[in-house]
Amino acid sequence: MRGLSSGAFMWMLTLLLSAAALCYLFWSGQLAFYVHPRIRGALAVATALIALLGGVSLWDLRQRAGFRVSWVHALFLMPLILALCCPPQMLSPEVISQKGLMGVLRGHINTCASLHGPAPVFAPEQTIIISEENFLAMMEALWEEPDQYVGREVEMLGFYYEDPTLGPDDFVLARLVMTCCAADAEVAGLLCRYPGRGQLVPGQWVLVRGRLAQMPYYNVAHHTVNNMPYIEVTSLSPSPKPAQEYIYP
Amino acid sequence: MREERVVLAQPVDWAFWLLLALLLGAPIVGRPWLEGVSWSGYLQGFTMMFISILLEAVPFVLLGALLSSMIHIYLQEDVVARMLPRSHWLGLASAALFGFLFPVCECAIVPITRGLVRKGVPVGMATAFLLAVPIVNPIVLTSTYYAFGGAWGVVLLRGVCGFLVAVFVGHYSGRLYQRYNPLRTVGFYEVQDCDCGHVHAHGPVAGGAGHTLSQALLGLLQHTRDEFFEVGRFLILGAALSAGLQTLVPRQWLLSLGQHSLLSILAMMALAYFLSLCSEADAFIARTFVGQFSSGSILAFLVLGPMLDLKGTLLLSGAFEGRFVRQLAMTVTLAVLGVGLLANAFHL
């Protein structure tokens, strides 16, 4: 430390550690918990630039003697300290519940066909399996024409989401849709009817099998009464988290 | 030798060691302790959203810092003066349409605007540029097109209203600051003999003419690093506040206001301000409110967000005087409110 500027040294350390943390997120695949994969390119360039900015500090560490550690350094280190305390994972149920059901009950989140391909066609005797790949397309198809799917067997993996506005046997089998970053993630999914829902914990991943049905609801978007799809659950089993917890449009 | 003795005489920097201890203690002590507390879910959610906003914005803030440094080091005032249109309105309009050539988002625009004002670009034009570029650019308009399922009307309304608000506020700011520069005078670059210890570049010094290529590059990178230190703090504060509000305040609270003409607009403007979404993503969020909120309020959300949000206000207040930021915020808010009310009145 002697002869060096503590502020300049700490700023260099912060930049280099931030670049290293970003490299780790890239390497471990945990970056997907924070941002949409399409931002990876821009972030890779940013990581290289941050490392470079840290590196060039070596040339003028001794010229900035009066530059001392301040609250600004603490601010820049805050993300690193918080990330070390709370390792990356999907948003907690407490925070998801603050976002509310806005994206679920009107299917708004998933009515943009240009963001996904057409819904897959399942043969009449075939179970409809809603996966990460077809999630957005299936949500749109189910919300657009719920009567086409009434009585069909369905299987879907999602996390348990409850809301005080739902009935005592109802819950949402949900996924989080990330448009850009975790802060804009919205809850999307299907309403499920299951008398034993009380045993479930918010955020718990479950594999649901059941039959598709429809029920009328007041569509606040169009001020009309429409039918919405839901699952009459026949079996439900706790399941490990999927490899990709978010849905990326 | 004398200089070295002065440095050695400095007191021990406790803050340095405290921060280092926090960094090392976080995974060893912090993580196990936090797993046991009842509010760990909220902290986890906050951390994820906070860091995600930072990661989404940091490439663009760095781009802004880099471009701003290039402007600062390489662009000469006389060149800027020659390039500026003579006509007031043409100047405002061309500044507001610059996003088609130079599509950057609201995180990058603040340092660039600061750099331009420092080089003598009139405040009115700089304001129109600052407000319009994050909306009236091909990337944001394309994402709006996709988010609204190909509704050209929304794209057009967003673009035109963004342009008009930017030109109007630019004109107003230009009149207020005709002979007065609202850049912060106690800022990073403006103090000639400060004791902060940074190597300051004033005009084409670091990396400018007469330097080798490697010296020029080193000067540019060091300048970008210092600019990032200056701008990044406001980004972090803004991201923390935005993530904190999303963690603590249920969005449902706003829903009861949805159909009231004025209150819905105010609610959506408040949401746009506090969420501080990237202008590439905000249309997708706005879409989830269609129907539940009046059309004017959705338009107000789409126009206000890229122009004025919490993160942007903090970034702006790092570059410009408080009075300028307050006046800008007030004018933009009133102009966007007017746009929203007009849209509701005409049932757009």
Short mmCIF file of N, CA, C and O in Angstrom, two decimals, chain A residues 71-189:
data_model
loop_
_atom_site.label_atom_id
_atom_site.label_comp_id
_atom_site.label_asym_id
_atom_site.label_seq_id
_atom_site.Cartn_x
_atom_site.Cartn_y
_atom_site.Cartn_z
N TRP A 71 -17.19 6.34 -0.03
CA TRP A 71 -18.45 5.60 -0.11
C TRP A 71 -18.73 5.12 -1.54
O TRP A 71 -19.46 4.17 -1.74
N VAL A 72 -18.15 5.80 -2.52
CA VAL A 72 -18.38 5.40 -3.92
C VAL A 72 -17.79 4.00 -4.17
O VAL A 72 -18.39 3.16 -4.83
N HIS A 73 -16.63 3.75 -3.58
CA HIS A 73 -16.04 2.41 -3.71
C HIS A 73 -16.96 1.37 -3.08
O HIS A 73 -17.14 0.28 -3.62
N ALA A 74 -17.53 1.73 -1.92
CA ALA A 74 -18.45 0.80 -1.24
C ALA A 74 -19.65 0.51 -2.15
O ALA A 74 -20.10 -0.64 -2.23
N LEU A 75 -20.13 1.55 -2.84
CA LEU A 75 -21.27 1.34 -3.76
C LEU A 75 -20.91 0.35 -4.86
O LEU A 75 -21.68 -0.54 -5.18
N PHE A 76 -19.73 0.54 -5.44
CA PHE A 76 -19.32 -0.34 -6.54
C PHE A 76 -19.08 -1.77 -6.05
O PHE A 76 -19.23 -2.72 -6.81
N LEU A 77 -18.69 -1.90 -4.79
CA LEU A 77 -18.46 -3.25 -4.27
C LEU A 77 -19.75 -3.92 -3.80
O LEU A 77 -19.79 -5.13 -3.58
N MET A 78 -20.81 -3.11 -3.61
CA MET A 78 -22.06 -3.66 -3.07
C MET A 78 -22.60 -4.83 -3.89
O MET A 78 -22.97 -5.86 -3.32
N PRO A 79 -22.65 -4.74 -5.24
CA PRO A 79 -23.14 -5.90 -5.99
C PRO A 79 -22.32 -7.16 -5.75
O PRO A 79 -22.88 -8.25 -5.62
N LEU A 80 -21.00 -6.98 -5.64
CA LEU A 80 -20.14 -8.15 -5.42
C LEU A 80 -20.41 -8.76 -4.05
O LEU A 80 -20.54 -9.98 -3.91
N ILE A 81 -20.51 -7.89 -3.03
CA ILE A 81 -20.74 -8.38 -1.66
C ILE A 81 -22.10 -9.07 -1.58
O ILE A 81 -22.24 -10.17 -1.02
N LEU A 82 -23.13 -8.44 -2.19
CA LEU A 82 -24.47 -9.05 -2.15
C LEU A 82 -24.50 -10.38 -2.91
O LEU A 82 -25.13 -11.34 -2.47
N ALA A 83 -23.80 -10.42 -4.06
CA ALA A 83 -23.79 -11.67 -4.84
C ALA A 83 -23.10 -12.78 -4.07
O ALA A 83 -23.48 -13.95 -4.17
N LEU A 84 -22.10 -12.43 -3.25
CA LEU A 84 -21.42 -13.45 -2.45
C LEU A 84 -22.32 -13.93 -1.31
O LEU A 84 -22.26 -15.08 -0.90
N CYS A 85 -23.18 -13.02 -0.81
CA CYS A 85 -24.11 -13.40 0.27
C CYS A 85 -25.30 -14.19 -0.27
O CYS A 85 -25.79 -15.11 0.37
N CYS A 86 -25.80 -13.78 -1.43
CA CYS A 86 -26.99 -14.42 -2.01
C CYS A 86 -26.62 -14.96 -3.38
O CYS A 86 -26.68 -14.23 -4.37
N PRO A 87 -26.22 -16.23 -3.46
CA PRO A 87 -25.81 -16.77 -4.77
C PRO A 87 -26.97 -16.76 -5.77
O PRO A 87 -28.13 -16.79 -5.37
N PRO A 88 -26.66 -16.70 -7.07
CA PRO A 88 -27.72 -16.58 -8.07
C PRO A 88 -28.70 -17.74 -8.09
O PRO A 88 -28.30 -18.90 -8.05
N GLN A 89 -29.96 -17.42 -8.11
CA GLN A 89 -31.03 -18.41 -8.27
C GLN A 89 -32.27 -17.66 -8.75
O GLN A 89 -32.25 -16.45 -8.84
N MET A 90 -33.33 -18.41 -9.01
CA MET A 90 -34.55 -17.76 -9.49
C MET A 90 -35.09 -16.83 -8.40
O MET A 90 -34.84 -17.05 -7.22
N LEU A 91 -35.86 -15.82 -8.80
CA LEU A 91 -36.42 -14.89 -7.83
C LEU A 91 -37.17 -15.63 -6.74
O LEU A 91 -37.84 -16.63 -7.00
N SER A 92 -37.10 -15.11 -5.52
CA SER A 92 -37.75 -15.78 -4.39
C SER A 92 -39.27 -15.60 -4.49
O SER A 92 -39.76 -14.64 -5.06
N PRO A 93 -40.05 -16.55 -3.90
CA PRO A 93 -41.52 -16.45 -3.94
C PRO A 93 -42.04 -15.14 -3.36
O PRO A 93 -43.03 -14.59 -3.84
N GLU A 94 -41.35 -14.61 -2.34
CA GLU A 94 -41.79 -13.34 -1.73
C GLU A 94 -41.81 -12.22 -2.77
O GLU A 94 -42.74 -11.42 -2.82
N VAL A 95 -40.78 -12.17 -3.60
CA VAL A 95 -40.68 -11.10 -4.58
C VAL A 95 -41.59 -11.37 -5.79
O VAL A 95 -42.20 -10.45 -6.34
N ILE A 96 -41.71 -12.65 -6.15
CA ILE A 96 -42.60 -12.99 -7.27
C ILE A 96 -44.03 -12.56 -6.93
O ILE A 96 -44.76 -12.03 -7.77
N SER A 97 -44.42 -12.76 -5.66
CA SER A 97 -45.80 -12.42 -5.29
C SER A 97 -46.03 -10.91 -5.36
O SER A 97 -47.16 -10.46 -5.55
N GLN A 98 -44.98 -10.12 -5.22
CA GLN A 98 -45.14 -8.66 -5.35
C GLN A 98 -45.45 -8.27 -6.79
O GLN A 98 -46.05 -7.23 -7.05
N LYS A 99 -45.00 -9.10 -7.74
CA LYS A 99 -45.27 -8.79 -9.15
C LYS A 99 -46.73 -9.05 -9.50
O LYS A 99 -47.25 -8.48 -10.44
N GLY A 100 -47.37 -9.98 -8.78
CA GLY A 100 -48.79 -10.22 -8.98
C GLY A 100 -49.08 -11.08 -10.19
O GLY A 100 -48.17 -11.56 -10.88
N LEU A 101 -50.38 -11.25 -10.43
CA LEU A 101 -50.83 -12.18 -11.45
C LEU A 101 -51.09 -11.51 -12.80
O LEU A 101 -51.72 -12.09 -13.66
N MET A 102 -50.60 -10.29 -12.97
CA MET A 102 -50.98 -9.52 -14.15
C MET A 102 -50.72 -10.27 -15.45
O MET A 102 -51.50 -10.18 -16.38
N GLY A 103 -49.62 -10.97 -15.52
CA GLY A 103 -49.28 -11.64 -16.77
C GLY A 103 -49.97 -12.97 -16.95
O GLY A 103 -49.92 -13.56 -18.01
N VAL A 104 -50.61 -13.49 -15.89
CA VAL A 104 -51.14 -14.84 -15.96
C VAL A 104 -52.58 -14.86 -16.46
O VAL A 104 -52.90 -15.44 -17.49
N LEU A 105 -53.45 -14.17 -15.75
CA LEU A 105 -54.86 -14.45 -15.95
C LEU A 105 -55.43 -13.87 -17.22
O LEU A 105 -56.56 -14.15 -17.57
N ARG A 106 -54.67 -13.08 -17.95
CA ARG A 106 -55.17 -12.63 -19.24
C ARG A 106 -54.29 -13.14 -20.38
O ARG A 106 -54.55 -12.84 -21.52
N GLY A 107 -53.27 -13.89 -20.02
CA GLY A 107 -52.42 -14.43 -21.07
C GLY A 107 -51.70 -13.35 -21.87
O GLY A 107 -51.22 -13.58 -22.96
N HIS A 108 -51.64 -12.15 -21.31
CA HIS A 108 -51.04 -11.06 -22.08
C HIS A 108 -49.58 -11.29 -22.41
O HIS A 108 -49.10 -10.88 -23.44
N ILE A 109 -48.92 -11.92 -21.48
CA ILE A 109 -47.47 -12.03 -21.63
C ILE A 109 -47.12 -12.83 -22.87
O ILE A 109 -46.05 -12.71 -23.43
N ASN A 110 -48.05 -13.65 -23.31
CA ASN A 110 -47.66 -14.63 -24.32
C ASN A 110 -48.49 -14.53 -25.59
O ASN A 110 -48.69 -15.50 -26.28
N THR A 111 -49.00 -13.36 -25.90
CA THR A 111 -49.84 -13.26 -27.08
C THR A 111 -49.10 -12.60 -28.25
O THR A 111 -49.69 -11.96 -29.06
N CYS A 112 -47.81 -12.76 -28.27
CA CYS A 112 -47.05 -12.15 -29.35
C CYS A 112 -46.42 -13.25 -30.20
O CYS A 112 -45.36 -13.76 -29.87
N ALA A 113 -47.12 -13.60 -31.27
CA ALA A 113 -46.70 -14.75 -32.07
C ALA A 113 -45.32 -14.55 -32.68
O ALA A 113 -44.61 -15.51 -32.95
N SER A 114 -44.92 -13.29 -32.87
CA SER A 114 -43.64 -13.05 -33.52
C SER A 114 -42.47 -13.45 -32.61
O SER A 114 -41.34 -13.57 -33.07
N LEU A 115 -42.74 -13.63 -31.31
CA LEU A 115 -41.66 -13.99 -30.40
C LEU A 115 -41.45 -15.51 -30.30
O LEU A 115 -40.54 -15.97 -29.67
N HIS A 116 -42.35 -16.26 -30.86
CA HIS A 116 -42.20 -17.72 -30.79
C HIS A 116 -42.81 -18.35 -32.03
O HIS A 116 -43.55 -17.68 -32.77
N GLY A 117 -42.55 -19.61 -32.23
CA GLY A 117 -43.09 -20.30 -33.40
C GLY A 117 -44.55 -20.70 -33.17
O GLY A 117 -45.13 -20.38 -32.13
N PRO A 118 -45.12 -21.41 -34.13
CA PRO A 118 -46.49 -21.88 -33.94
C PRO A 118 -46.58 -22.97 -32.88
O PRO A 118 -45.59 -23.65 -32.60
N ALA A 119 -47.76 -23.13 -32.29
CA ALA A 119 -47.94 -24.15 -31.25
C ALA A 119 -47.81 -25.54 -31.88
O ALA A 119 -48.31 -25.75 -32.99
N PRO A 120 -47.15 -26.48 -31.21
CA PRO A 120 -47.03 -27.83 -31.78
C PRO A 120 -48.41 -28.52 -31.80
O PRO A 120 -49.27 -28.20 -30.99
N VAL A 121 -48.55 -29.41 -32.74
CA VAL A 121 -49.83 -30.14 -32.84
C VAL A 121 -49.66 -31.50 -32.16
O VAL A 121 -48.71 -32.23 -32.46
N PHE A 122 -50.54 -31.80 -31.23
CA PHE A 122 -50.51 -33.09 -30.54
C PHE A 122 -51.68 -33.92 -31.05
O PHE A 122 -52.81 -33.43 -31.17
N ALA A 123 -51.42 -35.20 -31.35
CA ALA A 123 -52.48 -36.10 -31.81
C ALA A 123 -53.54 -36.23 -30.70
O ALA A 123 -53.21 -36.07 -29.52
N PRO A 124 -54.82 -36.51 -31.07
CA PRO A 124 -55.90 -36.51 -30.07
C PRO A 124 -55.64 -37.42 -28.87
O PRO A 124 -56.02 -37.10 -27.74
N GLU A 125 -54.99 -38.59 -29.11
CA GLU A 125 -54.77 -39.51 -27.99
C GLU A 125 -53.49 -39.16 -27.21
O GLU A 125 -53.22 -39.74 -26.16
N GLN A 126 -52.76 -38.23 -27.72
CA GLN A 126 -51.45 -37.87 -27.15
C GLN A 126 -51.61 -36.89 -25.99
O GLN A 126 -52.49 -36.02 -26.03
N THR A 127 -50.76 -37.05 -24.95
CA THR A 127 -50.77 -36.08 -23.86
C THR A 127 -50.06 -34.80 -24.32
O THR A 127 -48.99 -34.87 -24.92
N ILE A 128 -50.67 -33.67 -24.02
CA ILE A 128 -50.04 -32.39 -24.38
C ILE A 128 -48.96 -32.11 -23.33
O ILE A 128 -49.26 -32.00 -22.13
N ILE A 129 -47.73 -32.06 -23.77
CA ILE A 129 -46.63 -31.78 -22.83
C ILE A 129 -46.16 -30.36 -23.04
O ILE A 129 -45.67 -30.01 -24.12
N ILE A 130 -46.35 -29.53 -21.99
CA ILE A 130 -45.91 -28.13 -22.10
C ILE A 130 -44.50 -28.03 -21.53
O ILE A 130 -44.28 -28.30 -20.35
N SER A 131 -43.56 -27.71 -22.40
CA SER A 131 -42.15 -27.66 -21.99
C SER A 131 -41.61 -26.24 -22.16
O SER A 131 -42.33 -25.35 -22.62
N GLU A 132 -40.32 -26.08 -21.82
CA GLU A 132 -39.71 -24.75 -22.01
C GLU A 132 -39.77 -24.31 -23.47
O GLU A 132 -39.98 -23.14 -23.77
N GLU A 133 -39.58 -25.29 -24.36
CA GLU A 133 -39.49 -24.96 -25.79
C GLU A 133 -40.83 -24.46 -26.34
O GLU A 133 -40.86 -23.58 -27.19
N ASN A 134 -41.91 -25.08 -25.89
CA ASN A 134 -43.20 -24.69 -26.49
C ASN A 134 -44.07 -23.88 -25.54
O ASN A 134 -45.25 -23.63 -25.83
N PHE A 135 -43.53 -23.45 -24.41
CA PHE A 135 -44.34 -22.80 -23.37
C PHE A 135 -45.12 -21.60 -23.91
O PHE A 135 -46.35 -21.53 -23.79
N LEU A 136 -44.42 -20.67 -24.53
CA LEU A 136 -45.10 -19.44 -24.98
C LEU A 136 -46.12 -19.73 -26.07
O LEU A 136 -47.23 -19.20 -26.05
N ALA A 137 -45.75 -20.61 -27.00
CA ALA A 137 -46.66 -20.94 -28.09
C ALA A 137 -47.90 -21.65 -27.55
O ALA A 137 -49.04 -21.35 -27.95
N MET A 138 -47.70 -22.57 -26.59
CA MET A 138 -48.84 -23.31 -26.03
C MET A 138 -49.74 -22.40 -25.20
O MET A 138 -50.96 -22.52 -25.22
N MET A 139 -49.13 -21.49 -24.44
CA MET A 139 -49.93 -20.56 -23.65
C MET A 139 -50.83 -19.75 -24.57
O MET A 139 -52.01 -19.56 -24.30
N GLU A 140 -50.25 -19.28 -25.65
CA GLU A 140 -51.05 -18.47 -26.57
C GLU A 140 -52.18 -19.29 -27.17
O GLU A 140 -53.34 -18.86 -27.20
N ALA A 141 -51.86 -20.52 -27.61
CA ALA A 141 -52.87 -21.38 -28.22
C ALA A 141 -53.98 -21.69 -27.23
O ALA A 141 -55.18 -21.62 -27.56
N LEU A 142 -53.60 -22.00 -25.97
CA LEU A 142 -54.60 -22.36 -24.96
C LEU A 142 -55.50 -21.17 -24.62
O LEU A 142 -56.70 -21.33 -24.41
N TRP A 143 -54.91 -19.99 -24.55
CA TRP A 143 -55.71 -18.81 -24.19
C TRP A 143 -56.56 -18.33 -25.36
O TRP A 143 -57.65 -17.79 -25.17
N GLU A 144 -56.08 -18.55 -26.58
CA GLU A 144 -56.84 -18.11 -27.74
C GLU A 144 -58.06 -19.00 -27.98
O GLU A 144 -59.15 -18.52 -28.26
N GLU A 145 -57.84 -20.32 -27.89
CA GLU A 145 -58.93 -21.25 -28.18
C GLU A 145 -59.01 -22.34 -27.12
O GLU A 145 -58.71 -23.51 -27.39
N PRO A 146 -59.43 -21.97 -25.91
CA PRO A 146 -59.44 -22.98 -24.84
C PRO A 146 -60.39 -24.14 -25.13
O PRO A 146 -60.13 -25.29 -24.74
N ASP A 147 -61.48 -23.87 -25.86
CA ASP A 147 -62.45 -24.95 -26.12
C ASP A 147 -61.87 -26.06 -27.00
O ASP A 147 -62.32 -27.19 -26.94
N GLN A 148 -60.87 -25.73 -27.80
CA GLN A 148 -60.24 -26.75 -28.65
C GLN A 148 -59.50 -27.81 -27.83
O GLN A 148 -59.21 -28.88 -28.33
N TYR A 149 -59.17 -27.46 -26.61
CA TYR A 149 -58.32 -28.35 -25.81
C TYR A 149 -59.06 -28.98 -24.62
O TYR A 149 -58.47 -29.71 -23.84
N VAL A 150 -60.34 -28.70 -24.49
CA VAL A 150 -61.10 -29.23 -23.33
C VAL A 150 -61.07 -30.76 -23.33
O VAL A 150 -61.29 -31.38 -24.37
N GLY A 151 -60.77 -31.34 -22.19
CA GLY A 151 -60.75 -32.79 -22.05
C GLY A 151 -59.42 -33.43 -22.40
O GLY A 151 -59.22 -34.63 -22.15
N ARG A 152 -58.50 -32.65 -22.95
CA ARG A 152 -57.20 -33.23 -23.34
C ARG A 152 -56.31 -33.44 -22.11
O ARG A 152 -56.32 -32.65 -21.17
N GLU A 153 -55.57 -34.55 -22.15
CA GLU A 153 -54.58 -34.81 -21.08
C GLU A 153 -53.43 -33.81 -21.23
O GLU A 153 -53.00 -33.53 -22.36
N VAL A 154 -52.95 -33.32 -20.11
CA VAL A 154 -51.86 -32.35 -20.18
C VAL A 154 -50.82 -32.64 -19.09
O VAL A 154 -51.16 -33.19 -18.03
N GLU A 155 -49.60 -32.28 -19.38
CA GLU A 155 -48.52 -32.44 -18.38
C GLU A 155 -47.66 -31.19 -18.45
O GLU A 155 -47.30 -30.74 -19.54
N MET A 156 -47.40 -30.62 -17.29
CA MET A 156 -46.58 -29.40 -17.29
C MET A 156 -45.78 -29.30 -15.99
O MET A 156 -46.28 -29.62 -14.91
N LEU A 157 -44.56 -28.86 -16.15
CA LEU A 157 -43.70 -28.61 -14.98
C LEU A 157 -43.70 -27.10 -14.72
O LEU A 157 -43.54 -26.30 -15.63
N GLY A 158 -43.91 -26.75 -13.47
CA GLY A 158 -43.88 -25.32 -13.11
C GLY A 158 -43.70 -25.19 -11.62
O GLY A 158 -43.57 -26.19 -10.91
N PHE A 159 -43.67 -23.95 -11.16
CA PHE A 159 -43.59 -23.79 -9.70
C PHE A 159 -44.94 -23.36 -9.14
O PHE A 159 -45.76 -22.78 -9.86
N TYR A 160 -45.15 -23.72 -7.89
CA TYR A 160 -46.42 -23.45 -7.23
C TYR A 160 -46.50 -21.97 -6.87
O TYR A 160 -45.62 -21.43 -6.22
N TYR A 161 -47.59 -21.33 -7.32
CA TYR A 161 -47.77 -19.91 -7.04
C TYR A 161 -49.20 -19.72 -6.55
O TYR A 161 -50.16 -20.12 -7.20
N GLU A 162 -49.32 -19.16 -5.35
CA GLU A 162 -50.67 -18.93 -4.84
C GLU A 162 -50.91 -17.44 -4.72
O GLU A 162 -49.98 -16.64 -4.60
N ASP A 163 -52.20 -17.08 -4.78
CA ASP A 163 -52.55 -15.67 -4.73
C ASP A 163 -53.83 -15.56 -3.91
O ASP A 163 -54.73 -16.39 -4.05
N PRO A 164 -53.92 -14.53 -3.05
CA PRO A 164 -55.11 -14.41 -2.21
C PRO A 164 -56.41 -14.24 -3.00
O PRO A 164 -57.49 -14.51 -2.48
N THR A 165 -56.30 -13.82 -4.27
CA THR A 165 -57.53 -13.63 -5.05
C THR A 165 -58.07 -14.94 -5.63
O THR A 165 -59.17 -14.95 -6.18
N LEU A 166 -57.33 -16.02 -5.49
CA LEU A 166 -57.77 -17.30 -6.07
C LEU A 166 -58.62 -18.07 -5.06
O LEU A 166 -58.56 -17.83 -3.85
N GLY A 167 -59.41 -19.03 -5.58
CA GLY A 167 -60.26 -19.86 -4.73
C GLY A 167 -59.43 -20.80 -3.85
O GLY A 167 -58.23 -20.96 -4.06
N PRO A 168 -60.11 -21.45 -2.87
CA PRO A 168 -59.36 -22.29 -1.91
C PRO A 168 -58.69 -23.50 -2.53
O PRO A 168 -57.71 -24.02 -1.99
N ASP A 169 -59.20 -23.98 -3.67
CA ASP A 169 -58.59 -25.16 -4.30
C ASP A 169 -57.73 -24.78 -5.51
O ASP A 169 -57.24 -25.64 -6.22
N ASP A 170 -57.61 -23.49 -5.77
CA ASP A 170 -56.92 -23.06 -6.98
C ASP A 170 -55.51 -22.55 -6.71
O ASP A 170 -55.25 -21.95 -5.67
N PHE A 171 -54.65 -22.81 -7.65
CA PHE A 171 -53.31 -22.22 -7.62
C PHE A 171 -52.84 -22.04 -9.06
O PHE A 171 -53.50 -22.53 -10.00
N VAL A 172 -51.75 -21.34 -9.23
CA VAL A 172 -51.21 -21.17 -10.57
C VAL A 172 -49.94 -22.02 -10.71
O VAL A 172 -49.07 -21.98 -9.83
N LEU A 173 -49.92 -22.80 -11.77
CA LEU A 173 -48.69 -23.52 -12.10
C LEU A 173 -47.90 -22.57 -12.99
O LEU A 173 -48.29 -22.32 -14.14
N ALA A 174 -46.85 -22.01 -12.44
CA ALA A 174 -46.27 -20.82 -13.06
C ALA A 174 -44.86 -21.03 -13.59
O ALA A 174 -44.14 -21.94 -13.17
N ARG A 175 -44.51 -20.20 -14.52
CA ARG A 175 -43.13 -20.02 -14.96
C ARG A 175 -42.86 -18.53 -14.99
O ARG A 175 -43.79 -17.73 -15.11
N LEU A 176 -41.59 -18.18 -14.91
CA LEU A 176 -41.22 -16.77 -15.02
C LEU A 176 -40.70 -16.50 -16.43
O LEU A 176 -39.83 -17.23 -16.91
N VAL A 177 -41.24 -15.48 -17.08
CA VAL A 177 -40.82 -15.12 -18.43
C VAL A 177 -39.92 -13.89 -18.34
O VAL A 177 -40.34 -12.85 -17.84
N MET A 178 -38.68 -14.05 -18.80
CA MET A 178 -37.71 -12.95 -18.70
C MET A 178 -37.54 -12.31 -20.09
O MET A 178 -37.06 -12.94 -21.01
N THR A 179 -37.93 -11.05 -20.20
CA THR A 179 -37.80 -10.36 -21.48
C THR A 179 -36.39 -9.81 -21.67
O THR A 179 -35.81 -9.91 -22.73
N CYS A 180 -35.84 -9.24 -20.61
CA CYS A 180 -34.49 -8.67 -20.68
C CYS A 180 -33.67 -9.10 -19.47
O CYS A 180 -32.58 -9.62 -19.60
N CYS A 181 -34.20 -8.81 -18.28
CA CYS A 181 -33.45 -9.16 -17.07
C CYS A 181 -34.42 -9.61 -15.98
O CYS A 181 -35.64 -9.50 -16.15
N ALA A 182 -33.89 -10.10 -14.86
CA ALA A 182 -34.73 -10.66 -13.80
C ALA A 182 -35.70 -9.63 -13.25
O ALA A 182 -36.78 -9.97 -12.76
N ALA A 183 -35.35 -8.34 -13.34
CA ALA A 183 -36.23 -7.31 -12.79
C ALA A 183 -37.51 -7.18 -13.61
O ALA A 183 -38.52 -6.72 -13.09
N ASP A 184 -37.47 -7.55 -14.90
CA ASP A 184 -38.70 -7.44 -15.68
C ASP A 184 -39.41 -8.78 -15.86
O ASP A 184 -40.34 -8.90 -16.66
N ALA A 185 -38.95 -9.80 -15.12
CA ALA A 185 -39.57 -11.13 -15.25
C ALA A 185 -41.03 -11.06 -14.80
O ALA A 185 -41.36 -10.40 -13.83
N GLU A 186 -41.89 -11.73 -15.56
CA GLU A 186 -43.32 -11.74 -15.25
C GLU A 186 -43.78 -13.18 -15.04
O GLU A 186 -43.27 -14.10 -15.67
N VAL A 187 -44.78 -13.33 -14.18
CA VAL A 187 -45.32 -14.66 -13.92
C VAL A 187 -46.28 -15.01 -15.06
O VAL A 187 -47.12 -14.21 -15.44
N ALA A 188 -46.14 -16.21 -15.60
CA ALA A 188 -47.07 -16.71 -16.61
C ALA A 188 -47.38 -18.16 -16.28
O ALA A 188 -46.56 -18.84 -15.64
N GLY A 189 -48.52 -18.65 -16.70
CA GLY A 189 -48.82 -20.04 -16.41
C GLY A 189 -50.29 -20.36 -16.55
O GLY A 189 -51.04 -19.61 -17.16
#
